[in-house]
Amino acid sequence: MKPSLLSRTDSDDWKEFISKPSLKYILRLLTGLATQHEPTQCAVDADCIAIIHRLEQVSSDEHVGSLAENLLEALCTNASVASRIDEVRQETRAEKKRLAMAMRQKQLGALGMRTNDKGQVTAESTIMQQQMEELGEESGLVCVICREGYKFQPTKVLGIYTFTKRCNVDDCEPKARKTVGYSTDQEMINPIVILRLARARDEWESAALQNANTKCNGLLPLWGPQVPESAFASCLARHNTYLQECTGHRDISYASTVHDLKLLLLRFAQEKSFHDDTGGGGPQSNMHIIPYLIHMALYVINSTRCGAREEKNLCSHLEVTAPEWWIESCYEAEGALYFATLSLLLHAPTRWARTRISHLRRLIVLAHLRHLHPNYSAQLKVTDITPKDYSVYKSSLVFFAIIDAIYRYHFKKVAVASEDQWTTALADYIRHNDEALMKASEKLMSFYSSELLPSASFEEFCDVAELFDDIPSPSTFISEVLMVFA
């Protein structure tokens, strides 16, 4: 490896290196080889981590940065390699901080100010001193362009660039014309201030330039603590218009948003790529959008006061025990996957703790039946109740565990006086705790990639998902669940 590739990014060697046509194919190939394969991970770790990390910071038409990020995510399943990657990223952050501090010192000097041994800024003017004391760093979400968030622009609406496409909400639905919905990806972790109410003609072209040349067709608004509801509602209506235009789906309801969230969680559970349609985005950035999709649905539920009706539907789903109903619901669009997702919006953590095993049972049955009978018919009878290989159930189990972990990581500090106040309490919490939610998403991503996906048996899954208190005998649990059809 040429030393110049690890020094300046404006060197001729570096420019030549990132322009090679084969680079994107090599990154994709390495990602496939390194996925869950320790020898490859160690081989890449030996010489290539630093250069791959530099590549993930590249913005190009070939999406080299996103491909390099995906490769590093694949390598992170190895603990020692993950530690090395974190070390390299920390070094980069430290170097950027050092350069920023040097520029800060230069600018302060030009203003006749300096920092003392304690890091405090001193100046001759008391007015200047007062202004400096009032300044502070933003915490939580900040605009990717102006770098200001709710501290300095408390009434401005922040928005997240998204890409949404039309799709079926469930491909196993037994209808000639399946229920149509849409699926959303988040294309960047940092949001942007929504300044314009009238859309410019080249808006998405500009968004792509700000977003590492990744496709965008939506701008999901975030309701900050001091943002007026009228401003948020206006931006949400604008986002719904975007969804209608790009999907042809006219009914942008909370149910559509729940299906959207369900499909996002399924992509994690099934380990599908997040950048095939857009050329960008990754697991981490899409993990960050989860609470804001929840908030989007909650805003409509709370505004229309339809929570009680949906609560009744959810309870009916959990209470029915007839085997024939279980079979039919496994193929419905609003079945086990939908209602498990809906629980996040309607059920407080204490209620989820009481019902989560009921959800788990239905998800296991869904995985079993869809494996044996991909297509539903009214005459369908379950005759094979022998538990299958763990891989048959894994995606449904991971789907369940992600929802359970969202309660554990994201919503454990939501203060709620009674369970029937959950929808309003949760919406208020998401609105006021952007920094805590970002940290929770990072923890959830770490749990998902380093603990959940590597599980290779139901017993190991129960250990990782902390289910031993509810499932004391994992070796017989799936058999017991399937006995409903005996």
Short mmCIF file of C-alpha atoms in Angstrom, two decimals:
data_model
loop_
_atom_site.label_atom_id
_atom_site.label_comp_id
_atom_site.label_asym_id
_atom_site.label_seq_id
_atom_site.Cartn_x
_atom_site.Cartn_y
_atom_site.Cartn_z
CA MET A 1 0.00 0.00 0.00
CA LYS A 2 1.35 3.42 -0.95
CA PRO A 3 2.02 5.64 2.10
CA SER A 4 0.41 8.57 0.27
CA LEU A 5 -2.98 6.81 0.47
CA LEU A 6 -2.90 7.22 4.25
CA SER A 7 -1.75 10.84 4.29
CA ARG A 8 -3.41 13.56 2.22
CA THR A 9 -6.79 13.15 0.55
CA ASP A 10 -5.83 15.66 -2.15
CA SER A 11 -2.82 13.67 -3.37
CA ASP A 12 -2.74 12.38 -6.93
CA ASP A 13 -2.37 8.79 -5.71
CA TRP A 14 -5.55 9.07 -3.62
CA LYS A 15 -7.58 10.63 -6.43
CA GLU A 16 -6.40 7.91 -8.80
CA PHE A 17 -7.23 5.21 -6.23
CA ILE A 18 -10.85 6.24 -5.56
CA SER A 19 -11.53 6.70 -9.29
CA LYS A 20 -10.66 3.10 -10.18
CA PRO A 21 -13.76 1.40 -11.67
CA SER A 22 -13.00 -1.85 -9.86
CA LEU A 23 -13.05 -0.29 -6.38
CA LYS A 24 -16.82 -0.54 -5.82
CA TYR A 25 -16.84 -4.18 -6.91
CA ILE A 26 -13.95 -5.01 -4.61
CA LEU A 27 -15.77 -3.42 -1.65
CA ARG A 28 -18.94 -5.40 -2.40
CA LEU A 29 -16.92 -8.60 -2.79
CA LEU A 30 -15.09 -8.05 0.50
CA THR A 31 -18.38 -7.33 2.27
CA GLY A 32 -19.78 -10.67 1.13
CA LEU A 33 -16.61 -12.56 2.03
CA ALA A 34 -16.28 -10.90 5.44
CA THR A 35 -19.88 -11.48 6.55
CA GLN A 36 -19.72 -13.94 9.46
CA HIS A 37 -16.35 -15.28 8.22
CA GLU A 38 -13.61 -14.78 10.79
CA PRO A 39 -10.53 -15.63 8.64
CA THR A 40 -11.51 -13.01 6.07
CA GLN A 41 -12.27 -10.48 8.82
CA CYS A 42 -8.83 -11.02 10.37
CA ALA A 43 -7.11 -10.80 6.98
CA VAL A 44 -8.80 -7.47 6.22
CA ASP A 45 -8.01 -6.25 9.74
CA ALA A 46 -4.31 -6.90 9.26
CA ASP A 47 -3.70 -4.28 6.57
CA CYS A 48 -6.85 -2.60 5.33
CA ILE A 49 -8.90 -1.10 8.18
CA ALA A 50 -7.33 2.35 7.95
CA ILE A 51 -7.82 2.70 4.19
CA ILE A 52 -11.41 1.34 4.34
CA HIS A 53 -12.19 3.87 7.07
CA ARG A 54 -10.87 6.65 4.83
CA LEU A 55 -13.03 5.35 2.02
CA GLU A 56 -16.21 5.48 4.14
CA GLN A 57 -15.76 9.25 4.31
CA VAL A 58 -15.69 9.60 0.52
CA SER A 59 -18.63 11.13 -1.33
CA SER A 60 -18.77 10.02 -4.98
CA ASP A 61 -21.17 9.07 -7.72
CA GLU A 62 -20.13 5.44 -7.24
CA HIS A 63 -21.27 5.48 -3.57
CA VAL A 64 -17.85 4.33 -2.40
CA GLY A 65 -18.50 5.77 1.08
CA SER A 66 -21.67 3.72 1.62
CA LEU A 67 -20.02 0.55 0.31
CA ALA A 68 -17.05 1.03 2.64
CA GLU A 69 -19.43 1.66 5.57
CA ASN A 70 -21.27 -1.60 4.80
CA LEU A 71 -17.94 -3.46 4.72
CA LEU A 72 -16.99 -2.08 8.14
CA GLU A 73 -20.41 -3.09 9.51
CA ALA A 74 -19.78 -6.65 8.26
CA LEU A 75 -16.36 -6.65 9.94
CA CYS A 76 -17.82 -5.39 13.24
CA THR A 77 -19.34 -8.79 14.00
CA ASN A 78 -15.80 -9.78 15.03
CA ALA A 79 -15.11 -8.29 18.46
CA SER A 80 -11.38 -7.69 17.96
CA VAL A 81 -11.87 -6.18 14.52
CA ALA A 82 -14.74 -4.03 15.84
CA SER A 83 -12.39 -2.71 18.51
CA ARG A 84 -9.81 -1.85 15.86
CA ILE A 85 -12.43 -0.08 13.71
CA ASP A 86 -13.62 1.93 16.72
CA GLU A 87 -10.02 2.87 17.49
CA VAL A 88 -9.43 4.15 13.94
CA ARG A 89 -12.70 6.12 13.98
CA GLN A 90 -11.79 7.63 17.36
CA GLU A 91 -8.41 8.71 15.94
CA THR A 92 -10.16 10.43 13.04
CA ARG A 93 -12.56 12.22 15.38
CA ALA A 94 -9.64 13.31 17.56
CA GLU A 95 -7.74 14.64 14.54
CA LYS A 96 -10.78 16.57 13.31
CA LYS A 97 -11.22 18.01 16.79
CA ARG A 98 -7.55 19.02 16.87
CA LEU A 99 -7.86 20.81 13.52
CA ALA A 100 -11.07 22.49 14.64
CA MET A 101 -9.42 23.70 17.84
CA ALA A 102 -6.47 25.05 15.85
CA MET A 103 -8.83 26.98 13.59
CA ARG A 104 -10.69 28.19 16.69
CA GLN A 105 -7.49 29.53 18.18
CA LYS A 106 -6.69 31.32 14.93
CA GLN A 107 -10.13 32.93 14.76
CA LEU A 108 -9.99 33.96 18.43
CA GLY A 109 -6.61 35.53 17.84
CA ALA A 110 -8.03 37.56 14.98
CA LEU A 111 -10.73 38.84 17.35
CA GLY A 112 -8.21 39.78 20.03
CA MET A 113 -9.15 36.92 22.32
CA ARG A 114 -7.39 33.86 23.67
CA THR A 115 -7.96 30.79 25.83
CA ASN A 116 -6.36 30.39 29.23
CA ASP A 117 -4.97 27.24 30.84
CA LYS A 118 -8.46 26.15 31.85
CA GLY A 119 -9.73 26.40 28.29
CA GLN A 120 -11.73 29.51 29.07
CA VAL A 121 -11.96 32.27 26.47
CA THR A 122 -10.87 35.68 27.70
CA ALA A 123 -11.31 39.06 26.00
CA GLU A 124 -10.90 42.74 26.82
CA SER A 125 -14.55 43.54 26.09
CA THR A 126 -17.04 42.59 28.80
CA ILE A 127 -19.75 42.51 26.14
CA MET A 128 -17.70 40.02 24.15
CA GLN A 129 -17.14 37.96 27.30
CA GLN A 130 -20.87 37.87 27.97
CA GLN A 131 -21.59 36.75 24.41
CA MET A 132 -19.02 33.99 24.62
CA GLU A 133 -20.51 32.74 27.90
CA GLU A 134 -23.90 32.48 26.26
CA LEU A 135 -22.54 30.29 23.50
CA GLY A 136 -22.60 26.52 23.95
CA GLU A 137 -22.41 23.32 22.01
CA GLU A 138 -25.49 21.72 20.49
CA SER A 139 -26.44 18.30 21.80
CA GLY A 140 -28.73 15.90 20.01
CA LEU A 141 -29.94 16.49 16.47
CA VAL A 142 -28.36 19.27 14.42
CA CYS A 143 -28.79 20.44 10.85
CA VAL A 144 -26.21 18.85 8.56
CA ILE A 145 -25.72 22.19 6.76
CA CYS A 146 -25.78 24.97 9.37
CA ARG A 147 -24.85 22.67 12.32
CA GLU A 148 -27.54 24.26 14.50
CA GLY A 149 -30.22 22.38 16.39
CA TYR A 150 -32.92 23.09 18.95
CA LYS A 151 -30.59 25.04 21.27
CA PHE A 152 -29.99 27.90 18.82
CA GLN A 153 -33.01 27.42 16.52
CA PRO A 154 -35.71 26.11 18.90
CA THR A 155 -38.68 26.96 16.66
CA LYS A 156 -37.27 25.68 13.36
CA VAL A 157 -38.48 22.29 12.08
CA LEU A 158 -35.75 19.71 11.47
CA GLY A 159 -36.39 17.04 8.85
CA ILE A 160 -34.79 13.74 7.82
CA TYR A 161 -34.24 12.95 4.14
CA THR A 162 -35.90 9.66 3.23
CA PHE A 163 -36.49 7.48 0.19
CA THR A 164 -39.89 5.77 -0.08
CA LYS A 165 -41.08 3.24 -2.65
CA ARG A 166 -44.42 1.58 -3.35
CA CYS A 167 -44.70 -2.07 -2.34
CA ASN A 168 -47.07 -4.72 -0.98
CA VAL A 169 -47.41 -4.61 2.81
CA ASP A 170 -47.27 -8.44 2.90
CA ASP A 171 -46.38 -10.65 -0.07
CA CYS A 172 -48.02 -13.69 1.57
CA GLU A 173 -51.45 -12.06 1.70
CA PRO A 174 -53.95 -14.44 -0.03
CA LYS A 175 -55.47 -11.89 -2.39
CA ALA A 176 -55.27 -11.41 -6.14
CA ARG A 177 -54.75 -7.71 -5.46
CA LYS A 178 -52.63 -7.46 -2.36
CA THR A 179 -52.79 -4.54 0.06
CA VAL A 180 -50.47 -1.84 -1.24
CA GLY A 181 -48.35 0.35 1.00
CA TYR A 182 -44.83 1.75 0.96
CA SER A 183 -41.41 1.21 2.48
CA THR A 184 -39.14 4.01 3.74
CA ASP A 185 -35.35 4.16 4.14
CA GLN A 186 -33.46 6.88 5.98
CA GLU A 187 -30.57 8.16 3.90
CA MET A 188 -28.58 10.11 6.49
CA ILE A 189 -28.28 10.28 10.26
CA ASN A 190 -28.12 14.09 10.53
CA PRO A 191 -31.29 16.04 9.67
CA ILE A 192 -31.68 19.36 7.88
CA VAL A 193 -33.61 22.52 8.75
CA ILE A 194 -36.78 22.75 6.66
CA LEU A 195 -36.70 26.37 5.52
CA ARG A 196 -38.78 26.41 2.36
CA LEU A 197 -42.52 25.86 2.23
CA ALA A 198 -42.63 25.91 -1.58
CA ARG A 199 -40.67 23.08 -3.16
CA ALA A 200 -37.97 24.03 -5.59
CA ARG A 201 -37.81 22.14 -8.86
CA ASP A 202 -34.35 20.73 -8.16
CA GLU A 203 -34.96 19.98 -4.47
CA TRP A 204 -34.07 16.28 -4.67
CA GLU A 205 -31.01 17.00 -6.79
CA SER A 206 -29.78 19.36 -4.06
CA ALA A 207 -30.67 16.79 -1.41
CA ALA A 208 -28.59 14.17 -3.21
CA LEU A 209 -25.57 16.50 -3.19
CA GLN A 210 -25.96 17.03 0.58
CA ASN A 211 -26.50 13.30 1.06
CA ALA A 212 -23.51 11.57 -0.59
CA ASN A 213 -25.34 11.26 -3.93
CA THR A 214 -28.06 9.12 -2.40
CA LYS A 215 -31.59 9.21 -3.81
CA CYS A 216 -34.21 11.08 -1.76
CA ASN A 217 -37.89 11.77 -2.32
CA GLY A 218 -39.18 12.68 1.15
CA LEU A 219 -38.42 14.95 4.10
CA LEU A 220 -39.81 13.52 7.36
CA PRO A 221 -40.32 16.38 9.88
CA LEU A 222 -39.29 16.11 13.54
CA TRP A 223 -41.39 17.91 16.15
CA GLY A 224 -38.95 19.66 18.46
CA PRO A 225 -39.77 20.74 22.03
CA GLN A 226 -40.48 24.39 21.14
CA VAL A 227 -41.60 23.95 17.54
CA PRO A 228 -45.20 25.21 17.09
CA GLU A 229 -47.64 22.45 16.21
CA SER A 230 -48.84 24.45 13.21
CA ALA A 231 -45.31 24.46 11.76
CA PHE A 232 -44.86 20.73 12.35
CA ALA A 233 -48.32 19.89 10.94
CA SER A 234 -47.59 21.93 7.82
CA CYS A 235 -44.29 20.10 7.23
CA LEU A 236 -45.95 16.73 7.91
CA ALA A 237 -48.65 17.50 5.33
CA ARG A 238 -45.90 18.39 2.88
CA HIS A 239 -44.15 15.08 3.59
CA ASN A 240 -47.41 13.19 3.05
CA THR A 241 -47.72 14.92 -0.32
CA TYR A 242 -44.25 13.66 -1.20
CA LEU A 243 -45.31 10.12 -0.25
CA GLN A 244 -48.40 10.35 -2.43
CA GLU A 245 -46.40 11.61 -5.38
CA CYS A 246 -43.63 9.01 -5.24
CA THR A 247 -45.79 5.95 -4.37
CA GLY A 248 -49.21 6.71 -5.86
CA HIS A 249 -50.62 5.70 -2.46
CA ARG A 250 -53.44 8.10 -1.60
CA ASP A 251 -54.28 6.99 1.94
CA ILE A 252 -51.32 8.12 4.07
CA SER A 253 -52.76 6.96 7.39
CA TYR A 254 -51.25 5.81 10.68
CA ALA A 255 -51.91 2.20 9.58
CA SER A 256 -49.73 2.81 6.51
CA THR A 257 -47.00 4.17 8.77
CA VAL A 258 -47.24 1.09 11.04
CA HIS A 259 -46.86 -1.13 7.97
CA ASP A 260 -43.91 1.02 6.89
CA LEU A 261 -42.28 0.53 10.30
CA LYS A 262 -43.06 -3.19 10.17
CA LEU A 263 -41.34 -3.52 6.79
CA LEU A 264 -38.31 -1.61 8.09
CA LEU A 265 -37.99 -3.96 11.08
CA LEU A 266 -38.40 -6.95 8.76
CA ARG A 267 -35.48 -5.77 6.67
CA PHE A 268 -33.34 -5.83 9.79
CA ALA A 269 -34.72 -9.23 10.77
CA GLN A 270 -34.12 -10.71 7.32
CA GLU A 271 -30.70 -9.03 7.00
CA LYS A 272 -31.62 -7.30 3.74
CA SER A 273 -29.62 -4.48 2.19
CA PHE A 274 -30.67 -0.88 2.82
CA HIS A 275 -28.99 0.72 -0.18
CA ASP A 276 -30.07 -1.33 -3.20
CA ASP A 277 -32.78 1.15 -4.19
CA THR A 278 -31.03 4.37 -3.24
CA GLY A 279 -27.32 3.72 -3.53
CA GLY A 280 -26.80 4.88 0.04
CA GLY A 281 -28.00 4.55 3.60
CA GLY A 282 -27.08 1.76 5.98
CA PRO A 283 -28.27 -0.16 9.04
CA GLN A 284 -27.15 2.51 11.53
CA SER A 285 -28.89 5.42 9.82
CA ASN A 286 -32.09 3.38 9.42
CA MET A 287 -32.01 2.38 13.07
CA HIS A 288 -32.18 6.09 13.94
CA ILE A 289 -35.45 6.64 12.06
CA ILE A 290 -37.44 4.07 14.07
CA PRO A 291 -38.65 6.39 16.89
CA TYR A 292 -39.60 9.08 14.39
CA LEU A 293 -41.75 6.73 12.31
CA ILE A 294 -43.41 5.76 15.60
CA HIS A 295 -43.96 9.45 16.39
CA MET A 296 -45.44 10.09 12.94
CA ALA A 297 -48.06 7.37 13.53
CA LEU A 298 -48.68 8.47 17.12
CA TYR A 299 -49.36 12.05 16.06
CA VAL A 300 -52.22 10.87 13.84
CA ILE A 301 -53.54 8.40 16.45
CA ASN A 302 -53.57 11.05 19.17
CA SER A 303 -55.04 13.71 16.87
CA THR A 304 -57.88 11.47 15.65
CA ARG A 305 -58.45 9.79 19.04
CA CYS A 306 -58.56 6.32 17.49
CA GLY A 307 -56.22 4.69 20.00
CA ALA A 308 -59.07 2.96 21.85
CA ARG A 309 -60.30 1.29 18.66
CA GLU A 310 -56.85 0.03 17.75
CA GLU A 311 -56.31 -1.16 21.33
CA LYS A 312 -59.47 -3.24 21.03
CA ASN A 313 -58.24 -4.79 17.76
CA LEU A 314 -54.86 -5.56 19.30
CA CYS A 315 -56.42 -7.22 22.34
CA SER A 316 -58.72 -9.30 20.12
CA HIS A 317 -55.69 -10.51 18.17
CA LEU A 318 -53.94 -11.62 21.36
CA GLU A 319 -57.00 -13.24 22.98
CA VAL A 320 -58.22 -15.50 20.15
CA THR A 321 -56.98 -19.07 20.61
CA ALA A 322 -58.86 -20.98 17.87
CA PRO A 323 -56.28 -22.83 15.69
CA GLU A 324 -58.12 -22.05 12.45
CA TRP A 325 -57.96 -18.34 13.28
CA TRP A 326 -54.23 -18.59 13.99
CA ILE A 327 -53.73 -20.15 10.55
CA GLU A 328 -55.73 -17.46 8.76
CA SER A 329 -54.05 -14.57 10.62
CA CYS A 330 -50.58 -15.82 9.59
CA TYR A 331 -51.36 -14.76 6.03
CA GLU A 332 -53.24 -11.52 6.67
CA ALA A 333 -51.71 -8.11 6.08
CA GLU A 334 -52.74 -7.10 9.60
CA GLY A 335 -51.53 -10.25 11.29
CA ALA A 336 -48.89 -11.18 13.84
CA LEU A 337 -46.15 -8.95 12.38
CA TYR A 338 -48.44 -5.93 12.15
CA PHE A 339 -49.86 -6.23 15.67
CA ALA A 340 -46.44 -6.83 17.25
CA THR A 341 -45.32 -3.55 15.64
CA LEU A 342 -48.52 -1.78 16.69
CA SER A 343 -47.80 -2.75 20.32
CA LEU A 344 -44.93 -0.24 20.35
CA LEU A 345 -47.47 2.54 19.83
CA LEU A 346 -50.26 1.31 22.11
CA HIS A 347 -48.78 -0.77 24.93
CA ALA A 348 -46.64 0.55 27.76
CA PRO A 349 -43.57 -1.50 28.73
CA THR A 350 -45.46 -3.11 31.64
CA ARG A 351 -48.24 -4.21 29.28
CA TRP A 352 -45.72 -5.47 26.72
CA ALA A 353 -44.00 -7.51 29.44
CA ARG A 354 -47.32 -9.29 30.09
CA THR A 355 -48.14 -9.92 26.42
CA ARG A 356 -44.79 -10.37 24.70
CA ILE A 357 -44.79 -14.17 24.95
CA SER A 358 -48.22 -14.23 23.28
CA HIS A 359 -46.72 -12.21 20.43
CA LEU A 360 -43.73 -14.55 20.31
CA ARG A 361 -45.98 -17.62 20.04
CA ARG A 362 -47.86 -16.15 17.09
CA LEU A 363 -44.64 -15.15 15.33
CA ILE A 364 -43.25 -18.68 15.73
CA VAL A 365 -46.46 -20.13 14.26
CA LEU A 366 -46.28 -17.62 11.39
CA ALA A 367 -42.71 -18.66 10.55
CA HIS A 368 -43.60 -22.36 10.76
CA LEU A 369 -46.68 -22.11 8.53
CA ARG A 370 -45.13 -19.84 5.92
CA HIS A 371 -42.20 -22.25 5.68
CA LEU A 372 -44.45 -25.27 5.16
CA HIS A 373 -47.19 -23.53 3.17
CA PRO A 374 -46.02 -20.34 1.40
CA ASN A 375 -49.50 -19.90 -0.10
CA TYR A 376 -52.69 -19.87 1.95
CA SER A 377 -55.89 -21.69 1.08
CA ALA A 378 -59.16 -22.04 2.99
CA GLN A 379 -58.62 -25.80 3.19
CA LEU A 380 -55.17 -25.48 4.77
CA LYS A 381 -54.59 -27.97 7.60
CA VAL A 382 -51.47 -28.14 9.75
CA THR A 383 -50.33 -31.74 9.96
CA ASP A 384 -46.60 -31.27 10.45
CA ILE A 385 -45.99 -29.87 13.94
CA THR A 386 -42.38 -31.03 14.22
CA PRO A 387 -40.07 -28.09 15.04
CA LYS A 388 -37.80 -27.18 12.15
CA ASP A 389 -34.26 -25.88 12.02
CA TYR A 390 -33.60 -22.63 13.89
CA SER A 391 -33.03 -20.82 10.58
CA VAL A 392 -36.74 -21.27 9.74
CA TYR A 393 -37.75 -19.21 12.77
CA LYS A 394 -34.78 -16.85 13.02
CA SER A 395 -36.15 -13.84 11.10
CA SER A 396 -39.40 -13.87 13.11
CA LEU A 397 -37.46 -14.23 16.35
CA VAL A 398 -35.11 -11.37 15.46
CA PHE A 399 -38.14 -9.25 14.53
CA PHE A 400 -39.61 -9.92 17.99
CA ALA A 401 -36.31 -9.26 19.75
CA ILE A 402 -35.84 -5.88 18.02
CA ILE A 403 -39.27 -4.73 19.24
CA ASP A 404 -38.49 -6.00 22.74
CA ALA A 405 -35.13 -4.18 22.64
CA ILE A 406 -36.78 -0.92 21.52
CA TYR A 407 -38.77 -1.01 24.76
CA ARG A 408 -35.59 -1.79 26.69
CA TYR A 409 -33.26 0.75 25.08
CA HIS A 410 -35.46 3.56 23.73
CA PHE A 411 -38.48 3.72 25.99
CA LYS A 412 -37.31 2.56 29.44
CA LYS A 413 -37.35 6.14 30.80
CA VAL A 414 -40.78 7.15 29.47
CA ALA A 415 -42.74 8.43 32.47
CA VAL A 416 -46.38 7.32 32.31
CA ALA A 417 -48.92 7.53 35.15
CA SER A 418 -51.17 4.80 33.75
CA GLU A 419 -51.04 2.42 30.80
CA ASP A 420 -53.91 4.11 28.98
CA GLN A 421 -51.80 7.30 28.73
CA TRP A 422 -48.98 5.56 26.87
CA THR A 423 -49.66 7.02 23.40
CA THR A 424 -49.50 10.64 24.58
CA ALA A 425 -46.61 10.04 27.00
CA LEU A 426 -44.55 8.28 24.33
CA ALA A 427 -45.17 10.96 21.70
CA ASP A 428 -44.13 13.63 24.20
CA TYR A 429 -40.99 11.69 25.16
CA ILE A 430 -39.87 11.27 21.54
CA ARG A 431 -40.44 14.98 20.96
CA HIS A 432 -38.25 16.05 23.90
CA ASN A 433 -35.43 13.46 23.96
CA ASP A 434 -33.66 13.40 20.61
CA GLU A 435 -30.18 12.99 22.13
CA ALA A 436 -31.22 10.05 24.33
CA LEU A 437 -32.94 8.38 21.37
CA MET A 438 -29.82 8.70 19.23
CA LYS A 439 -27.74 6.98 21.91
CA ALA A 440 -30.41 4.30 22.33
CA SER A 441 -30.36 3.61 18.58
CA GLU A 442 -26.61 3.10 18.73
CA LYS A 443 -27.02 0.62 21.58
CA LEU A 444 -29.78 -1.20 19.71
CA MET A 445 -27.58 -1.43 16.62
CA SER A 446 -24.76 -2.91 18.67
CA PHE A 447 -27.12 -5.44 20.29
CA TYR A 448 -28.58 -6.38 16.89
CA SER A 449 -25.26 -6.90 15.11
CA SER A 450 -23.06 -8.34 17.84
CA GLU A 451 -25.52 -10.42 19.89
CA LEU A 452 -28.80 -11.00 18.08
CA LEU A 453 -27.68 -11.96 14.57
CA PRO A 454 -24.90 -14.34 15.70
CA SER A 455 -27.34 -16.47 17.75
CA ALA A 456 -27.45 -19.98 16.24
CA SER A 457 -30.11 -21.75 18.32
CA PHE A 458 -33.34 -20.97 20.12
CA GLU A 459 -31.65 -21.54 23.48
CA GLU A 460 -28.96 -18.99 22.59
CA PHE A 461 -31.63 -16.58 21.33
CA CYS A 462 -33.51 -16.81 24.65
CA ASP A 463 -30.29 -16.04 26.48
CA VAL A 464 -29.50 -13.01 24.31
CA ALA A 465 -33.10 -11.72 24.41
CA GLU A 466 -33.34 -12.20 28.20
CA LEU A 467 -36.32 -14.58 28.01
CA PHE A 468 -35.33 -17.26 30.51
CA ASP A 469 -37.71 -15.88 33.15
CA ASP A 470 -40.64 -16.36 30.75
CA ILE A 471 -39.30 -19.43 28.94
CA PRO A 472 -37.56 -21.68 31.49
CA SER A 473 -37.37 -24.64 29.02
CA PRO A 474 -36.29 -23.28 25.62
CA SER A 475 -35.58 -26.76 24.25
CA THR A 476 -39.30 -27.66 24.32
CA PHE A 477 -40.92 -24.24 23.86
CA ILE A 478 -41.38 -24.34 20.08
CA SER A 479 -42.86 -27.85 20.30
CA GLU A 480 -45.29 -26.66 22.95
CA VAL A 481 -46.33 -23.71 20.79
CA LEU A 482 -47.03 -25.94 17.78
CA MET A 483 -49.15 -28.29 19.89
CA VAL A 484 -52.02 -25.84 19.35
CA PHE A 485 -52.54 -27.69 16.04
CA ALA A 486 -52.38 -31.20 17.54
#
